């Protein structure tokens, strides 16, 4: 068989290989293809009640985020962090929910050697845990400490409809991509609304009519460490 | 001359055939044992089959038998990288094959495979657990 013939046969073989997955996956292409928008978040800190952690709890429950009761192993997708102005040791602290900023130019995705971390068309930065080799480069690269590593196996599995992660892979908030793809709200936003605070709003930054765009236009918003050039997409009001 | 020369077979009998016997005897015995014990699969099929075979399965049984893992892998990549995460779920597999222990694991164990799908994806080994899950209202 000459080279030409070999390639021809091989090509035919390859063309026949992909099993038409229409039966299993009804409308994958339309779910997050271009035009699905560019997801972002606004957190209105003025509406965050003192000591509330509804979003943190809801996230843990929805996404089976591991909590081992030991800060060395605990994983957080969204967490309450105490901050105070830089260099003022005695200034009063305030609590701010911190999560992955779904950067426009995500350092975590840039350093991932196997492209397990990638950015979807709609701007969500997400980990393909099947592909993650556990090198932890992304933990180092993320300037927001938003990445966490599963150092051990997590047995708790509150939401059986969503996979958990085995030990050895990195993870962070994926803006409840599985819910957004279904047209549902992220768990944190839902819980925040249910708690009566309504501080978290997730929406399409590209659509000027969306609630989030109007909030950003009407208020003075801050993003964390904008100077780094990562283009964080979590906007804080009242920071 | 030929009288005082031992047949090469005599020396080798001890050196070769006896150890060979020692090695092969347990093997032979186990084969005999297995055959005489009868085929346990005769009463119960090796895999727990669904009540309505191949009713509404995504592919025919022959394809699934040899290529389900390729299909799963391909769909996985489409769903994870392409989005549409809600479109597919192992629930559909579970509706016909409720027991992972009596379906998936039988073959995987027989061929010494340890696919680590189920460390992260919910597919209880025992269908009773799945019922509990459904009853708990998710
Ligand atoms: S906040 Fe961190 S984990 Fe999230 S996209 Fe940016 S660099 Fe990646
Ligand atoms: S830990 Fe996983 S996701 Fe992070 S950089 Fe390494 S391979 Fe990529």
Short mmCIF file of C-alpha atoms and ligand atoms in Angstrom, two decimals:
data_model
loop_
_atom_site.label_atom_id
_atom_site.label_comp_id
_atom_site.label_asym_id
_atom_site.label_seq_id
_atom_site.Cartn_x
_atom_site.Cartn_y
_atom_site.Cartn_z
CA UNK A 1 0.00 0.00 0.00
CA UNK A 2 1.54 3.30 -0.97
CA UNK A 3 1.38 6.35 1.23
CA UNK A 4 -1.44 7.97 -0.68
CA UNK A 5 -3.62 4.92 -0.52
CA UNK A 6 -2.84 4.48 3.16
CA UNK A 7 -3.89 8.01 3.96
CA UNK A 8 -7.05 7.64 1.94
CA UNK A 9 -8.08 4.48 3.72
CA UNK A 10 -7.16 6.00 7.06
CA UNK A 11 -9.24 9.06 6.30
CA UNK A 12 -12.24 6.95 5.50
CA UNK A 13 -11.73 5.06 8.72
CA UNK A 14 -11.50 8.24 10.74
CA UNK A 15 -14.61 9.65 9.16
CA UNK A 16 -16.51 6.59 10.23
CA UNK A 17 -15.17 6.60 13.78
CA UNK A 18 -17.10 9.36 15.56
CA UNK A 19 -20.26 7.78 16.78
CA UNK A 20 -23.03 10.19 16.09
CA UNK A 21 -23.79 11.12 19.65
CA UNK A 22 -27.12 12.68 18.79
CA UNK A 23 -28.97 10.17 20.89
CA UNK A 24 -27.11 10.95 24.05
CA UNK A 25 -26.53 14.63 23.65
CA UNK A 26 -29.46 16.49 22.29
CA UNK A 27 -28.28 20.05 21.88
CA UNK A 28 -24.74 20.46 23.10
CA UNK A 29 -23.72 22.94 20.44
CA UNK A 30 -26.38 25.44 21.29
CA UNK A 31 -25.91 25.28 25.04
CA UNK A 32 -22.75 27.32 25.42
CA UNK A 33 -21.75 28.24 21.93
CA UNK A 34 -20.93 31.75 20.86
CA UNK A 35 -23.71 34.16 21.60
CA UNK A 36 -24.42 32.66 24.99
CA UNK A 37 -23.12 35.87 26.46
CA UNK A 38 -20.29 36.63 28.83
CA UNK A 39 -21.06 35.71 32.38
CA UNK A 40 -20.05 37.96 35.22
CA UNK A 41 -21.00 38.62 38.81
CA UNK A 42 -21.84 41.61 40.94
CA UNK A 43 -21.68 41.41 44.72
CA UNK A 44 -23.35 44.32 46.44
CA UNK A 45 -21.57 44.39 49.78
CA UNK A 46 -24.00 46.93 51.14
CA UNK A 47 -26.66 44.25 51.07
CA UNK A 48 -24.50 41.55 52.67
CA UNK A 49 -25.81 41.11 56.23
CA UNK A 50 -23.34 40.72 59.05
CA UNK A 51 -22.28 37.12 59.58
CA UNK A 52 -24.26 35.71 56.67
CA UNK A 53 -22.77 32.73 54.87
CA UNK A 54 -25.76 31.53 52.88
CA UNK A 55 -23.82 31.61 49.59
CA UNK A 56 -20.93 29.61 51.03
CA UNK A 57 -23.22 26.93 52.41
CA UNK A 58 -25.31 26.72 49.25
CA UNK A 59 -22.21 26.38 47.11
CA UNK A 60 -20.84 23.58 49.25
CA UNK A 61 -24.08 21.72 49.04
CA UNK A 62 -24.67 22.24 45.35
CA UNK A 63 -21.18 21.44 44.14
CA UNK A 64 -20.08 18.89 46.76
CA UNK A 65 -17.19 21.10 47.76
CA UNK A 66 -15.01 19.21 50.20
CA UNK A 67 -14.89 20.26 53.82
CA UNK A 68 -12.66 18.10 55.97
CA UNK A 69 -12.67 20.35 59.02
CA UNK A 70 -8.97 21.04 58.62
CA UNK A 71 -7.86 24.27 56.94
CA UNK A 72 -5.04 22.41 55.23
CA UNK A 73 -7.40 20.25 53.22
CA UNK A 74 -10.60 22.27 53.00
CA UNK A 75 -11.70 23.35 49.56
CA UNK A 76 -13.55 26.61 49.00
CA UNK A 77 -15.22 27.83 45.87
CA UNK A 78 -16.60 30.89 47.61
CA UNK A 79 -15.46 31.93 51.06
CA UNK A 80 -15.84 34.82 53.45
CA UNK A 81 -12.56 36.66 53.85
CA UNK A 82 -11.81 39.36 56.40
CA UNK A 83 -10.09 42.35 54.84
CA UNK A 84 -8.81 45.68 56.06
CA UNK A 85 -7.16 48.59 54.24
CA UNK A 86 -3.57 47.92 53.29
CA UNK A 87 -1.05 48.84 55.98
CA UNK A 88 -3.61 49.78 58.63
CA UNK A 89 -3.32 47.12 61.28
CA UNK A 90 -5.88 48.66 63.64
CA UNK A 91 -8.54 49.49 61.07
CA UNK A 92 -11.77 47.55 61.48
CA UNK A 93 -12.06 44.49 59.29
CA UNK A 94 -14.94 43.70 56.98
CA UNK A 95 -16.08 40.49 55.46
CA UNK A 96 -16.07 40.00 51.72
CA UNK A 97 -17.10 36.93 49.74
CA UNK A 98 -14.20 35.87 47.55
CA UNK A 99 -14.40 33.46 44.66
CA UNK A 100 -12.88 32.80 41.28
CA UNK A 101 -13.05 35.99 39.23
CA UNK A 102 -13.39 34.18 35.91
CA UNK A 103 -10.64 36.38 34.57
CA UNK A 104 -10.74 37.61 30.98
CA UNK A 105 -7.10 36.58 30.73
CA UNK A 106 -6.92 33.76 33.27
CA UNK A 107 -3.39 33.02 34.48
CA UNK A 108 -4.59 29.62 35.71
CA UNK A 109 -5.51 28.58 32.17
CA UNK A 110 -2.32 30.03 30.76
CA UNK A 111 -0.11 27.90 32.96
CA UNK A 112 -2.09 24.67 32.81
CA UNK A 113 0.26 22.28 30.99
CA UNK A 114 -2.50 19.96 29.82
CA UNK A 115 -5.19 22.56 29.13
CA UNK A 116 -7.40 21.06 31.76
CA UNK A 117 -8.25 24.59 32.84
CA UNK A 118 -9.82 26.49 30.00
CA UNK A 119 -12.12 29.34 29.28
CA UNK A 120 -15.48 28.62 27.74
CA UNK A 121 -16.92 30.75 24.99
CA UNK A 122 -19.13 32.41 27.58
CA UNK A 123 -16.11 33.41 29.67
CA UNK A 124 -16.44 30.86 32.44
CA UNK A 125 -13.09 29.47 33.56
CA UNK A 126 -13.51 25.81 34.28
CA UNK A 127 -11.46 22.69 34.99
CA UNK A 128 -11.85 19.51 33.01
CA UNK A 129 -11.15 17.22 35.93
CA UNK A 130 -10.73 14.23 33.66
CA UNK A 131 -7.68 15.89 32.23
CA UNK A 132 -6.18 17.58 35.30
CA UNK A 133 -2.89 15.94 36.24
CA UNK A 134 -2.73 17.58 39.64
CA UNK A 135 0.41 19.62 39.02
CA UNK A 136 -1.03 22.56 41.01
CA UNK A 137 0.48 25.18 38.70
CA UNK A 138 -2.88 26.93 38.65
CA UNK A 139 -2.90 27.25 42.45
CA UNK A 140 0.36 29.13 42.19
CA UNK A 141 -0.67 31.19 39.17
CA UNK A 142 -4.02 32.42 40.45
CA UNK A 143 -3.42 35.81 42.10
CA UNK A 144 -6.67 35.53 44.02
CA UNK A 145 -6.01 32.25 45.79
CA UNK A 146 -9.22 31.03 44.23
CA UNK A 147 -7.86 27.64 43.25
CA UNK A 148 -7.92 24.73 45.66
CA UNK A 149 -6.55 21.25 45.48
CA UNK A 150 -8.13 18.01 46.57
CA UNK A 151 -5.38 16.68 48.77
CA UNK A 152 -7.60 13.89 49.98
CA UNK A 153 -10.67 11.95 49.05
CA UNK A 154 -13.95 13.62 49.89
CA UNK A 155 -16.64 11.22 51.06
CA UNK A 156 -19.46 13.73 51.55
CA UNK A 157 -21.78 13.84 48.57
CA UNK A 158 -24.80 16.01 49.39
CA UNK A 159 -25.86 16.68 45.79
CA UNK A 160 -25.90 13.38 43.93
CA UNK A 161 -26.93 15.09 40.70
CA UNK A 162 -23.55 16.74 40.46
CA UNK A 163 -20.22 14.89 40.44
CA UNK A 164 -17.74 15.29 43.23
CA UNK A 165 -13.99 15.30 42.70
CA UNK A 166 -11.53 12.61 43.57
CA UNK A 167 -8.32 13.51 45.29
CA UNK A 168 -5.54 14.79 43.06
CA UNK A 169 -7.34 17.43 41.02
CA UNK A 170 -7.59 21.20 41.30
CA UNK A 171 -10.88 23.02 41.36
CA UNK A 172 -12.52 26.39 41.75
CA UNK A 173 -15.87 28.08 41.21
CA UNK A 174 -17.30 27.44 37.76
CA UNK A 175 -20.19 29.86 38.23
CA UNK A 176 -22.52 26.85 38.40
CA UNK A 177 -22.00 26.28 34.67
CA UNK A 178 -24.19 23.19 34.89
CA UNK A 179 -27.05 25.33 36.18
CA UNK A 180 -26.50 28.22 33.80
CA UNK A 181 -26.57 25.74 30.90
CA UNK A 182 -30.01 24.71 32.09
CA UNK A 183 -31.17 28.29 32.39
CA UNK A 184 -31.08 28.17 36.18
CA UNK A 185 -29.40 30.59 38.54
CA UNK A 186 -26.15 29.76 40.34
CA UNK A 187 -26.68 28.25 43.77
CA UNK A 188 -25.06 31.16 45.63
CA UNK A 189 -27.25 33.73 43.90
CA UNK A 190 -30.36 31.70 44.59
CA UNK A 191 -29.46 31.25 48.25
CA UNK A 192 -28.63 34.93 48.62
CA UNK A 193 -32.03 35.84 47.18
CA UNK A 194 -33.78 33.31 49.40
CA UNK A 195 -31.99 34.73 52.44
CA UNK A 196 -33.53 38.07 51.56
CA UNK A 197 -30.25 39.82 50.84
CA UNK A 198 -30.09 39.65 47.06
CA UNK A 199 -26.51 40.83 47.09
CA UNK A 200 -25.23 38.46 44.39
CA UNK A 201 -26.25 38.96 40.79
CA UNK A 202 -24.93 36.81 37.97
CA UNK A 203 -25.68 37.80 34.44
CA UNK A 204 -24.59 38.61 30.93
CA UNK A 205 -22.05 41.44 30.87
CA UNK A 206 -22.44 41.84 27.11
CA UNK A 207 -26.13 42.55 27.30
CA UNK A 208 -26.67 46.20 28.30
CA UNK A 209 -30.24 45.37 29.31
CA UNK A 210 -29.29 42.70 31.85
CA UNK A 211 -29.64 43.35 35.56
CA UNK A 212 -25.91 43.03 36.08
CA UNK A 213 -25.07 45.56 33.36
CA UNK A 214 -27.52 48.04 34.81
CA UNK A 215 -26.08 47.55 38.30
CA UNK A 216 -22.57 48.15 37.03
CA UNK A 217 -23.65 51.24 35.12
CA UNK A 218 -25.56 52.74 38.04
CA UNK A 219 -23.02 52.08 40.81
CA UNK A 220 -19.36 52.56 41.44
CA UNK A 221 -17.95 49.06 41.19
CA UNK A 222 -14.54 47.75 42.11
CA UNK A 223 -12.79 44.59 41.03
CA UNK A 224 -10.00 43.06 43.02
CA UNK A 225 -6.49 43.78 41.83
CA UNK A 226 -7.55 45.19 38.50
CA UNK A 227 -3.97 46.41 38.14
CA UNK A 228 -2.82 42.87 37.46
CA UNK A 229 -4.41 42.89 34.03
CA UNK A 230 -6.24 39.63 34.53
CA UNK A 231 -9.60 41.27 33.84
CA UNK A 232 -11.56 39.89 36.79
CA UNK A 233 -15.30 39.60 36.14
CA UNK A 234 -16.54 39.69 39.74
CA UNK A 235 -17.57 43.26 40.52
CA UNK A 236 -18.00 44.57 44.06
CA UNK A 237 -20.29 47.41 45.00
CA UNK A 238 -19.38 49.17 48.23
CA UNK A 239 -15.89 47.76 48.57
CA UNK B 1 28.86 -50.14 24.07
CA UNK B 2 25.32 -49.27 23.69
CA UNK B 3 24.56 -51.41 26.73
CA UNK B 4 26.47 -49.31 29.32
CA UNK B 5 25.24 -46.05 27.95
CA UNK B 6 22.10 -44.97 29.72
CA UNK B 7 19.24 -43.81 27.62
CA UNK B 8 19.11 -39.98 27.73
CA UNK B 9 15.51 -40.31 28.71
CA UNK B 10 16.29 -42.00 32.03
CA UNK B 11 18.30 -39.04 33.37
CA UNK B 12 15.87 -36.52 32.03
CA UNK B 13 12.93 -38.31 33.51
CA UNK B 14 13.95 -37.16 36.93
CA UNK B 15 15.28 -33.81 35.85
CA UNK B 16 12.47 -32.72 33.58
CA UNK B 17 9.34 -34.75 33.77
CA UNK B 18 9.04 -34.85 37.54
CA UNK B 19 9.30 -31.09 38.09
CA UNK B 20 6.99 -30.60 35.16
CA UNK B 21 4.45 -32.80 36.85
CA UNK B 22 4.76 -30.86 40.07
CA UNK B 23 4.17 -27.64 38.20
CA UNK B 24 1.33 -28.82 36.04
CA UNK B 25 -0.59 -30.95 38.53
CA UNK B 26 -2.27 -28.07 40.43
CA UNK B 27 -3.22 -26.49 37.14
CA UNK B 28 -4.81 -29.68 35.89
CA UNK B 29 -6.58 -30.23 39.18
CA UNK B 30 -8.05 -26.77 39.15
CA UNK B 31 -9.34 -27.26 35.61
CA UNK B 32 -10.91 -30.57 36.60
CA UNK B 33 -12.36 -28.94 39.69
CA UNK B 34 -13.84 -26.09 37.71
CA UNK B 35 -15.36 -28.37 35.13
CA UNK B 36 -16.83 -30.79 37.64
CA UNK B 37 -18.24 -27.96 39.77
CA UNK B 38 -20.32 -26.94 36.84
CA UNK B 39 -20.79 -23.48 35.37
CA UNK B 40 -22.22 -21.17 38.05
CA UNK B 41 -23.38 -18.85 35.27
CA UNK B 42 -25.82 -21.51 34.14
CA UNK B 43 -28.43 -20.49 36.72
CA UNK B 44 -27.74 -16.78 36.84
CA UNK B 45 -26.42 -14.74 33.95
CA UNK B 46 -23.00 -13.22 34.38
CA UNK B 47 -24.47 -9.75 34.04
CA UNK B 48 -27.76 -8.64 35.46
CA UNK B 49 -29.80 -7.94 32.36
CA UNK B 50 -32.55 -5.36 32.13
CA UNK B 51 -36.14 -6.66 32.11
CA UNK B 52 -36.64 -5.37 28.55
CA UNK B 53 -33.34 -6.02 26.81
CA UNK B 54 -32.19 -3.19 24.59
CA UNK B 55 -35.41 -1.25 24.98
CA UNK B 56 -34.44 2.35 24.49
CA UNK B 57 -30.71 1.86 24.94
CA UNK B 58 -28.62 4.41 23.12
CA UNK B 59 -26.99 1.68 21.01
CA UNK B 60 -27.51 -2.01 20.38
CA UNK B 61 -26.15 -4.49 22.87
CA UNK B 62 -23.29 -5.62 20.65
CA UNK B 63 -22.04 -2.08 20.26
CA UNK B 64 -22.40 -1.32 23.94
CA UNK B 65 -20.57 -4.49 24.90
CA UNK B 66 -17.44 -3.58 23.00
CA UNK B 67 -17.56 0.19 22.61
CA UNK B 68 -19.49 1.69 25.52
CA UNK B 69 -16.33 3.14 26.95
CA UNK B 70 -15.46 4.84 23.66
CA UNK B 71 -18.94 6.26 23.46
CA UNK B 72 -18.79 7.46 27.05
CA UNK B 73 -15.40 9.02 26.49
CA UNK B 74 -16.51 10.81 23.37
CA UNK B 75 -19.70 12.09 24.93
CA UNK B 76 -17.74 13.12 28.01
CA UNK B 77 -15.40 15.26 25.93
CA UNK B 78 -18.30 16.78 24.02
CA UNK B 79 -20.16 17.62 27.17
CA UNK B 80 -17.25 18.81 29.27
CA UNK B 81 -15.44 20.79 26.61
CA UNK B 82 -18.44 21.72 24.49
CA UNK B 83 -20.86 22.63 27.26
CA UNK B 84 -24.40 21.45 27.73
CA UNK B 85 -23.53 19.74 30.97
CA UNK B 86 -27.07 18.81 31.81
CA UNK B 87 -27.71 16.96 28.56
CA UNK B 88 -26.34 13.64 29.64
CA UNK B 89 -26.40 11.73 32.82
CA UNK B 90 -25.61 8.25 34.01
CA UNK B 91 -29.19 8.23 35.28
CA UNK B 92 -30.19 7.05 31.85
CA UNK B 93 -27.87 4.02 32.14
CA UNK B 94 -29.05 3.42 35.66
CA UNK B 95 -32.69 3.24 34.68
CA UNK B 96 -32.00 -0.14 33.02
CA UNK B 97 -28.93 -1.23 34.95
CA UNK B 98 -29.70 -0.25 38.52
CA UNK B 99 -26.88 -2.25 40.08
CA UNK B 100 -23.35 -1.23 39.27
CA UNK B 101 -22.09 -4.20 41.25
CA UNK B 102 -24.06 -6.70 39.19
CA UNK B 103 -23.56 -5.01 35.87
CA UNK B 104 -20.55 -2.76 35.31
CA UNK B 105 -18.30 -4.29 37.92
CA UNK B 106 -18.75 -7.91 36.84
CA UNK B 107 -16.92 -7.41 33.56
CA UNK B 108 -14.52 -4.79 34.84
CA UNK B 109 -13.42 -7.13 37.59
CA UNK B 110 -13.19 -10.13 35.26
CA UNK B 111 -10.77 -8.27 33.01
CA UNK B 112 -8.98 -6.46 35.86
CA UNK B 113 -10.10 -3.00 34.86
CA UNK B 114 -10.45 -0.24 37.40
CA UNK B 115 -12.16 2.64 35.63
CA UNK B 116 -12.36 5.48 38.14
CA UNK B 117 -15.60 6.95 36.86
CA UNK B 118 -17.51 6.29 40.01
CA UNK B 119 -15.26 8.10 42.44
CA UNK B 120 -16.85 11.28 41.12
CA UNK B 121 -19.95 10.22 39.20
CA UNK B 122 -22.88 8.89 41.13
CA UNK B 123 -23.71 5.30 40.28
CA UNK B 124 -24.30 3.31 43.46
CA UNK B 125 -22.99 -0.24 43.57
CA UNK B 126 -26.22 -1.29 45.18
CA UNK B 127 -29.60 -0.16 43.76
CA UNK B 128 -31.04 0.21 47.27
CA UNK B 129 -28.81 3.24 47.72
CA UNK B 130 -30.22 4.74 44.54
CA UNK B 131 -33.75 4.33 45.85
CA UNK B 132 -32.78 6.15 49.01
CA UNK B 133 -31.32 8.91 46.90
CA UNK B 134 -34.53 9.24 44.91
CA UNK B 135 -36.64 9.19 48.06
CA UNK B 136 -34.50 11.84 49.70
CA UNK B 137 -35.76 14.13 46.97
CA UNK B 138 -32.22 14.80 45.74
S1 LIG C 1 -9.56 34.06 39.70
FE1 LIG C 1 -7.88 32.58 39.68
S2 LIG C 1 -8.85 30.62 39.23
FE2 LIG C 1 -10.33 32.22 38.66
S3 LIG C 1 -9.92 32.62 36.47
FE3 LIG C 1 -8.72 34.11 37.62
S4 LIG C 1 -6.72 33.12 37.83
FE4 LIG C 1 -8.17 31.50 37.26
S1 LIG C 2 -3.53 21.26 38.73
FE1 LIG C 2 -4.81 20.52 37.02
S2 LIG C 2 -5.96 22.32 36.34
FE2 LIG C 2 -4.28 23.09 37.62
S3 LIG C 2 -2.62 23.58 36.18
FE3 LIG C 2 -2.27 21.45 36.88
S4 LIG C 2 -3.32 20.17 35.37
FE4 LIG C 2 -4.09 22.27 35.07
#
